[in-house]
Coordinates of C-alpha atoms and ligand atoms in Angstrom, one line a residue:
M1 CA 0.1 0.3 0.1
K2 CA 1.1 3.5 -1.1
F3 CA 1.8 6.1 1.8
T4 CA 0.9 9.3 1.4
I5 CA 0.4 12.5 3.3
P6 CA -1.7 14.7 2.2
C7 CA -0.7 18.3 0.8
R8 CA -2.7 19.7 3.4
I9 CA -0.4 18.5 6.3
L10 CA 2.7 18.8 4.8
T11 CA 2.6 22.8 4.7
L12 CA 1.5 22.2 8.4
L13 CA 4.1 20.6 8.5
F14 CA 6.8 22.4 7.1
G15 CA 5.8 25.3 5.0
L16 CA 5.1 27.7 7.8
S17 CA 9.1 28.2 8.5
P18 CA 8.8 27.1 12.0
L19 CA 13.0 27.1 11.9
S20 CA 12.6 30.9 12.7
A21 CA 10.4 30.9 15.2
L22 CA 12.2 28.0 16.7
A23 CA 15.8 30.0 16.3
A24 CA 17.7 31.7 18.9
N25 CA 18.5 35.8 18.8
L26 CA 21.2 37.1 17.8
D27 CA 23.0 37.6 21.1
Q28 CA 21.9 34.3 22.2
T29 CA 23.3 32.7 18.7
L30 CA 26.6 34.5 18.6
S31 CA 27.0 33.3 22.8
S32 CA 26.9 29.7 21.8
Q33 CA 29.7 30.2 19.1
P34 CA 33.2 30.3 20.6
N35 CA 35.6 32.4 19.4
L36 CA 33.1 35.7 19.0
S37 CA 33.4 37.6 22.3
T38 CA 34.5 40.6 20.5
F39 CA 32.2 40.3 17.8
R40 CA 29.1 40.1 20.7
S41 CA 30.4 42.9 22.1
L42 CA 30.3 45.1 19.3
V43 CA 26.8 44.2 18.6
S44 CA 25.7 45.5 22.4
S45 CA 27.5 48.2 22.4
N46 CA 25.7 49.4 19.1
P47 CA 22.0 49.0 19.5
T48 CA 21.3 51.9 16.8
I49 CA 22.7 49.2 13.7
F50 CA 22.1 45.9 15.8
S51 CA 18.1 46.5 17.2
N52 CA 16.6 46.8 14.5
L53 CA 17.7 45.2 11.7
P54 CA 15.4 44.1 9.1
Q55 CA 14.4 39.9 9.0
G56 CA 16.3 38.0 6.4
I57 CA 19.5 39.2 6.9
T58 CA 23.5 37.8 6.5
I59 CA 26.0 38.7 9.2
L60 CA 29.1 37.9 8.9
A61 CA 30.6 37.8 12.5
P62 CA 34.3 38.3 12.0
N63 CA 36.1 35.7 14.9
D64 CA 38.2 37.1 18.1
D65 CA 41.5 36.1 16.1
A66 CA 40.4 38.4 13.0
F67 CA 40.1 40.9 15.4
N68 CA 43.3 40.9 17.2
R69 CA 44.9 40.6 13.7
I70 CA 44.2 44.3 13.6
G71 CA 47.3 45.6 14.8
N72 CA 45.7 49.2 15.1
W73 CA 42.0 48.0 16.2
H74 CA 42.0 48.3 19.6
S75 CA 44.2 51.1 19.6
Q76 CA 43.0 53.0 17.4
I77 CA 39.9 51.9 15.6
S78 CA 37.6 50.8 17.8
S79 CA 37.3 54.2 19.6
N80 CA 36.2 56.2 16.4
K81 CA 32.2 55.8 16.7
T82 CA 31.7 56.2 12.7
F83 CA 34.0 54.3 11.5
V84 CA 33.1 51.1 13.7
S85 CA 29.8 51.7 12.6
A86 CA 30.8 51.7 8.9
I87 CA 32.3 49.1 9.3
L88 CA 29.9 46.9 11.7
K89 CA 26.7 47.8 8.4
Y90 CA 29.3 47.0 6.2
H91 CA 29.4 43.4 7.8
I92 CA 25.3 42.9 7.1
L93 CA 23.9 41.8 4.1
P94 CA 20.2 42.5 3.5
K95 CA 19.0 39.2 2.7
E96 CA 19.9 35.8 3.7
V97 CA 22.5 34.6 1.7
S98 CA 23.8 30.8 2.3
M99 CA 26.8 29.4 1.6
K100 CA 25.9 26.8 -0.2
P101 CA 24.4 26.9 -3.2
I102 CA 27.0 29.2 -4.3
P103 CA 28.6 27.2 -7.2
R104 CA 31.8 26.2 -6.6
G105 CA 34.8 28.2 -8.6
E106 CA 32.0 31.2 -9.0
S107 CA 32.3 34.1 -7.3
T108 CA 29.2 36.7 -6.7
W109 CA 28.3 39.8 -4.6
S110 CA 26.2 41.3 -2.3
N111 CA 25.4 45.0 -1.3
T112 CA 25.6 45.3 2.1
L113 CA 23.7 47.5 4.7
L114 CA 26.6 50.6 4.5
T115 CA 25.2 52.9 2.7
D116 CA 26.6 56.3 4.5
Q117 CA 27.6 58.6 1.4
G118 CA 31.0 59.3 3.4
F119 CA 32.0 55.7 3.0
S120 CA 30.1 54.4 -0.3
T121 CA 28.1 56.3 -3.1
I122 CA 27.4 52.7 -5.0
M123 CA 23.7 51.7 -5.6
G124 CA 22.4 49.7 -3.6
G125 CA 25.1 50.1 -0.7
Q126 CA 28.2 48.7 -0.3
R127 CA 29.4 45.3 -1.7
L128 CA 31.7 42.4 -0.8
I129 CA 32.5 39.7 -2.9
M130 CA 31.4 36.4 -2.2
T131 CA 34.2 33.6 -4.0
K132 CA 34.1 29.5 -3.4
L133 CA 37.1 27.7 -3.6
P134 CA 37.2 24.6 -5.6
D135 CA 37.5 23.3 -2.2
E136 CA 34.1 24.7 -1.0
K137 CA 35.3 26.8 0.8
V138 CA 33.1 30.5 0.1
V139 CA 35.9 33.5 0.6
F140 CA 34.9 37.0 1.2
T141 CA 36.2 40.1 -0.1
S142 CA 36.0 43.3 1.1
G143 CA 38.5 46.9 0.1
F144 CA 42.0 47.0 -0.4
A145 CA 41.2 43.2 -1.5
T146 CA 41.4 42.0 2.3
R147 CA 39.4 39.2 2.5
G148 CA 37.8 36.6 5.3
T149 CA 37.6 32.8 5.0
V150 CA 34.2 31.3 6.2
V151 CA 35.1 28.8 8.7
T152 CA 31.3 28.2 9.9
E153 CA 28.8 28.4 7.7
D154 CA 24.9 29.4 7.6
I155 CA 24.2 29.7 10.8
Q156 CA 20.6 29.8 11.5
F157 CA 19.5 32.9 14.4
D158 CA 15.7 34.2 14.5
G159 CA 16.9 37.5 12.3
G160 CA 18.2 35.2 9.3
L161 CA 22.0 34.2 8.8
I162 CA 25.5 34.0 10.6
Q163 CA 28.7 33.5 9.0
V164 CA 31.5 33.4 11.2
V165 CA 34.7 34.4 9.2
D166 CA 38.2 34.5 9.7
G167 CA 39.1 38.7 8.7
V168 CA 37.2 41.4 9.3
M169 CA 36.1 43.4 6.0
R170 CA 38.0 46.7 5.1
V171 CA 35.7 49.1 4.2
P172 CA 36.5 50.2 0.6
A173 CA 38.1 53.3 -0.2
G174 CA 38.2 55.9 -2.8
L175 CA 41.0 55.2 -5.6
E176 CA 43.4 57.9 -4.8
F177 CA 43.9 55.8 -0.8
T178 CA 43.1 52.9 -2.1
M179 CA 46.0 52.2 -4.8
R180 CA 48.6 54.1 -2.8
R181 CA 47.8 51.8 0.2
S182 CA 47.6 48.3 -2.2
F183 CA 49.8 49.5 -5.1
P184 CA 51.9 51.7 -4.1
D185 CA 54.4 51.0 -7.0
D186 CA 52.3 50.0 -9.8
I187 CA 49.3 52.3 -10.2
S188 CA 50.9 55.8 -9.6
A189 CA 51.7 57.1 -13.2
F190 CA 48.0 56.9 -13.3
L191 CA 47.2 57.9 -10.3
G192 CA 49.4 61.0 -10.9
G193 CA 48.5 61.3 -14.5
L194 CA 44.6 62.3 -12.9
F195 CA 46.1 64.8 -10.9
A196 CA 48.0 66.1 -13.3
S197 CA 45.4 66.6 -15.7
G198 CA 42.5 66.9 -13.3
L199 CA 40.7 64.4 -14.1
M200 CA 40.8 63.2 -10.5
E201 CA 38.2 66.2 -9.3
E202 CA 36.6 66.9 -11.9
L203 CA 35.9 62.9 -13.0
V204 CA 36.8 60.4 -10.4
G205 CA 36.0 62.0 -7.2
K206 CA 32.5 62.7 -8.9
T207 CA 31.2 59.7 -10.5
N208 CA 29.2 57.1 -8.7
D209 CA 28.5 53.5 -9.7
V210 CA 32.6 53.5 -12.2
T211 CA 34.3 50.9 -13.4
I212 CA 38.1 52.1 -14.1
F213 CA 40.3 50.2 -16.0
A214 CA 44.2 51.2 -14.5
P215 CA 47.2 50.6 -16.3
H216 CA 50.5 49.4 -14.6
N217 CA 53.2 51.3 -13.9
S218 CA 55.3 49.4 -16.4
A219 CA 53.0 50.5 -19.1
F220 CA 53.0 54.2 -19.1
Q221 CA 57.0 53.8 -18.1
H222 CA 57.2 52.3 -21.6
L223 CA 55.3 54.8 -23.1
A224 CA 57.3 57.7 -21.3
S225 CA 58.9 59.2 -24.6
N226 CA 55.1 59.2 -25.9
F227 CA 53.5 61.5 -22.8
E228 CA 56.4 64.2 -22.3
G229 CA 54.7 67.5 -23.1
M230 CA 51.6 65.9 -24.8
K231 CA 48.6 68.3 -24.0
T232 CA 46.5 68.4 -21.3
E233 CA 42.9 67.9 -23.5
E234 CA 44.9 65.1 -25.1
V235 CA 46.4 63.5 -21.6
K236 CA 42.5 64.0 -20.3
K237 CA 40.9 62.3 -23.3
I238 CA 43.4 59.2 -22.7
F239 CA 42.7 58.9 -19.4
R240 CA 38.7 59.4 -19.6
Y241 CA 38.8 56.3 -21.8
H242 CA 39.3 54.2 -18.6
I243 CA 36.8 55.0 -17.1
V244 CA 33.6 53.3 -17.4
P245 CA 30.5 55.9 -15.5
G246 CA 26.9 54.3 -14.5
T247 CA 28.1 50.8 -13.8
V248 CA 30.4 48.5 -11.2
S249 CA 31.2 45.5 -13.2
H250 CA 32.8 43.0 -11.7
S251 CA 35.0 41.0 -13.6
W252 CA 32.8 37.9 -14.0
E253 CA 30.6 40.8 -15.4
L254 CA 32.6 41.2 -18.1
Q255 CA 30.8 39.6 -20.9
D256 CA 32.6 38.2 -23.9
G257 CA 32.3 40.6 -27.0
S258 CA 30.6 42.8 -24.7
S259 CA 31.6 46.9 -24.7
F260 CA 31.4 49.2 -22.6
K261 CA 30.7 53.8 -23.3
T262 CA 33.8 55.1 -21.2
A263 CA 33.5 58.7 -20.3
E264 CA 35.5 59.8 -23.1
T265 CA 32.4 61.0 -25.0
G266 CA 31.5 58.2 -28.2
K267 CA 34.6 56.2 -27.5
K268 CA 34.1 52.5 -26.2
I269 CA 36.2 49.6 -25.0
A270 CA 35.2 45.9 -25.6
I271 CA 35.7 43.0 -23.6
T272 CA 37.2 39.7 -25.2
L273 CA 37.6 36.5 -23.0
H274 CA 40.0 33.8 -24.2
T275 CA 40.3 31.0 -21.7
N276 CA 41.2 32.5 -18.6
F277 CA 41.7 35.5 -19.6
I278 CA 39.6 39.0 -19.6
F279 CA 40.8 41.8 -22.5
V280 CA 39.9 45.6 -22.5
N281 CA 40.6 45.8 -25.9
S282 CA 43.6 44.4 -26.6
A283 CA 44.9 44.9 -23.1
Q284 CA 44.4 41.9 -20.2
V285 CA 43.3 42.1 -16.7
L286 CA 46.2 42.4 -14.5
Q287 CA 44.5 42.0 -11.2
S288 CA 40.2 42.3 -10.9
D289 CA 38.1 43.3 -8.7
V290 CA 39.4 45.5 -6.8
L291 CA 36.3 47.7 -4.9
L292 CA 36.0 51.9 -4.5
S293 CA 33.9 53.3 -1.8
N294 CA 32.2 54.4 -5.7
G295 CA 32.8 51.6 -7.8
V296 CA 36.0 49.0 -8.7
V297 CA 38.8 48.9 -10.4
H298 CA 40.6 46.3 -12.4
I299 CA 44.6 46.5 -13.2
I300 CA 45.7 46.3 -17.2
D301 CA 48.7 45.7 -18.4
N302 CA 48.3 48.3 -21.4
V303 CA 47.3 51.6 -22.3
L304 CA 44.1 52.3 -23.9
D305 CA 44.4 53.9 -26.6
P306 CA 40.5 56.3 -27.7
N307 CA 42.2 56.5 -31.2
H308 CA 42.2 52.4 -31.6
Q309 CA 38.9 51.7 -30.1
S310 CA 39.2 48.4 -32.4
S311 CA 42.5 46.7 -31.4
K312 CA 42.3 43.2 -30.4
P313 CA 44.3 41.0 -28.8
D314 CA 47.2 38.7 -30.1
M315 CA 46.2 34.9 -28.0
N316 CA 49.5 34.3 -29.5
L317 CA 51.4 36.5 -27.3
V318 CA 52.1 35.9 -23.7
S319 CA 51.8 39.6 -23.1
Q320 CA 50.3 42.0 -25.8
T321 CA 51.8 45.1 -27.1
P322 CA 51.2 48.5 -26.6
V323 CA 48.6 50.1 -29.1
F324 CA 50.5 53.6 -29.4
E325 CA 53.9 53.3 -31.5
V326 CA 56.0 53.2 -29.0
K327 CA 57.7 57.1 -29.5
G328 CA 61.3 58.5 -28.5
T329 CA 64.1 55.9 -26.3
K330 CA 62.1 55.9 -22.2
T331 CA 61.1 52.7 -22.8
E332 CA 62.6 51.4 -19.9
T333 CA 60.5 49.5 -17.4
G334 CA 60.8 48.8 -13.6
R335 CA 61.0 49.5 -10.2
G336 CA 63.0 52.7 -10.3
V337 CA 62.6 53.9 -13.7
E338 CA 61.0 57.5 -14.7
T339 CA 57.8 57.5 -14.2
P340 CA 55.6 59.6 -15.8
W341 CA 53.4 61.8 -13.5
I342 CA 54.0 60.1 -9.9
G343 CA 55.7 63.5 -8.6
W344 CA 52.0 64.8 -8.9
I345 CA 50.8 62.8 -6.3
P346 CA 50.0 65.2 -3.2
C347 CA 51.9 64.1 -0.5
L348 CA 49.9 62.7 2.7
E349 CA 50.0 64.4 5.9
G350 CA 53.5 63.1 7.9
E351 CA 53.8 61.2 4.8
E352 CA 57.7 59.8 5.4
G353 CA 59.9 60.3 2.5
C354 CA 57.6 62.1 0.3
R355 CA 59.1 66.1 -1.1
R356 CA 56.5 68.4 -2.6
V357 CA 58.6 69.2 -5.1
T358 CA 56.6 71.7 -7.2
V359 CA 57.0 70.2 -10.8
T360 CA 59.7 70.8 -12.9
A361 CA 58.2 71.5 -16.3
V362 CA 60.5 69.2 -18.8
P363 CA 61.0 71.0 -22.1
T364 CA 58.2 70.2 -24.7
T365 CA 60.7 70.8 -27.0
T366 CA 64.3 69.2 -27.3
P367 CA 66.8 71.1 -25.2
T368 CA 70.0 72.8 -26.2
G369 CA 72.8 73.5 -24.0
T370 CA 73.2 71.5 -21.0
G371 CA 72.0 72.4 -17.0
T372 CA 70.5 71.7 -14.1
G373 CA 66.8 73.1 -13.5
T374 CA 66.5 73.3 -10.6
G375 CA 63.9 76.3 -10.8
T376 CA 59.9 75.6 -9.9
G377 CA 57.2 77.0 -12.5
T378 CA 53.5 75.6 -13.0
A379 CA 53.1 74.2 -16.1
T380 CA 49.9 75.6 -18.3
G381 CA 48.9 73.2 -20.7
T382 CA 51.0 70.2 -20.8
V383 CA 51.1 68.4 -17.8
S384 CA 54.6 66.8 -18.0
F385 CA 56.4 64.7 -15.4
G386 CA 56.6 65.7 -11.8
L387 CA 60.7 64.7 -9.7
G388 CA 61.1 63.9 -6.2
H389 CA 57.9 61.8 -5.0
D390 CA 59.6 58.5 -3.7
C391 CA 57.0 57.6 -1.0
Ligands
NAG1 C1 39.7 29.2 18.9 O1 40.5 30.1 18.8 C2 41.4 29.4 19.5 C3 42.4 30.6 19.4 O2 42.7 30.2 18.2 C4 41.4 28.1 18.5 O3 42.6 27.6 19.6 C5 40.6 27.5 18.5 O4 40.6 26.1 17.8 C6 39.4 28.5 18.3 N1 38.0 27.6 18.5 C7 37.4 27.2 17.3 C8 36.3 26.7 17.3 O5 36.9 28.4 16.1
NAG2 C1 37.4 58.1 12.0 O1 37.4 57.3 10.8 C2 37.2 57.4 9.3 C3 37.5 57.1 8.5 O2 38.8 56.2 8.3 C4 38.4 59.1 9.2 O3 38.2 59.8 8.2 C5 38.0 59.7 10.5 O4 39.1 60.7 10.4 C6 38.2 58.8 11.8 N1 37.7 60.1 13.3 C7 38.8 60.4 14.0 C8 38.3 60.8 14.8 O5 39.8 59.9 14.3

């Protein structure tokens, strides 16, 4: 005889979601887990955040080791209420996100409750990236490419789920601070060029939901002679072509054959995927998905040329050749090589080893005679290389 349970009873048994009714509240749940005492005390000392939480959320709870690993947590950060509040909101996802269904090897993102204008201008709240590794572990990635692995997953409480992580998520900052901190010797030419051309203020700082493709220093070094004496308007055109406003596109959202309108009006960039590599026009993405307060930045191996929108990668090459015709003799790359525009990066207050040197104008025509120019001058019309920045 077949035994069947009538639908109605099944609904009674399982349809009313009795689990959440039975689940303990946040504090009880945290106290039942080992090594969460720092996070638990933060929850109780920040009732404005945690006593009014919406239903159906996910909380990332860094364990005690994670807090202890941030050297200045106890001495500096924990006393800064605004910052602590932003950090905590950045650990709360506005929906229930179980770790189980994320496919192995794939990444996805979620908004967080961090919407405070001073920390995030991303539509829907600042984001976190989740990646399931081949060994089934889930890694969360936050600002400055800081990561934390989920060590205990999908703990249920009456408001949703808790994921215990072994790292404290870092709130993403703007392009300048992020590049200075995470890539001080790799992306300084791009950063300096944005300052030199005025685009840092005019464009980058004012654009919300932005995707930026930042060429590595070696790409700019290789083209150093090309940029010497280039008119500011020309530099701006090139730099604007690296900035895509109106979208925060993570690497897995860059589809083969898709194109994006850049901040350089009328100019698009095209995406090509090949095996595991992503190309923007013919430049290869070297590091992807560095989160910013207003978007995301991908680091690429070449400078994009708005006058060569149709350049495609040559899949037979290990590394792509510049799109620009390389001019002059300054083509050397590497640490210690003269790098365009780095003198334009402002010194931070109290920054050691940083000499703010008013930009010494590089002659736009071939100099005649010799002489070391230590005179200062404001370069008008062209954005020349600055010297003397060894931060
Ligand atoms: C708690 O932390 C201690 C010290 O770091 C560690 O040895 C122990 O394994 C942790 N317990 C759990 C369940 O994570
Ligand atoms: C608190 O932290 C924020 C973010 O790092 C910072 O901008 C602010 O200056 C800090 N405030 C104090 C009083 O240290």
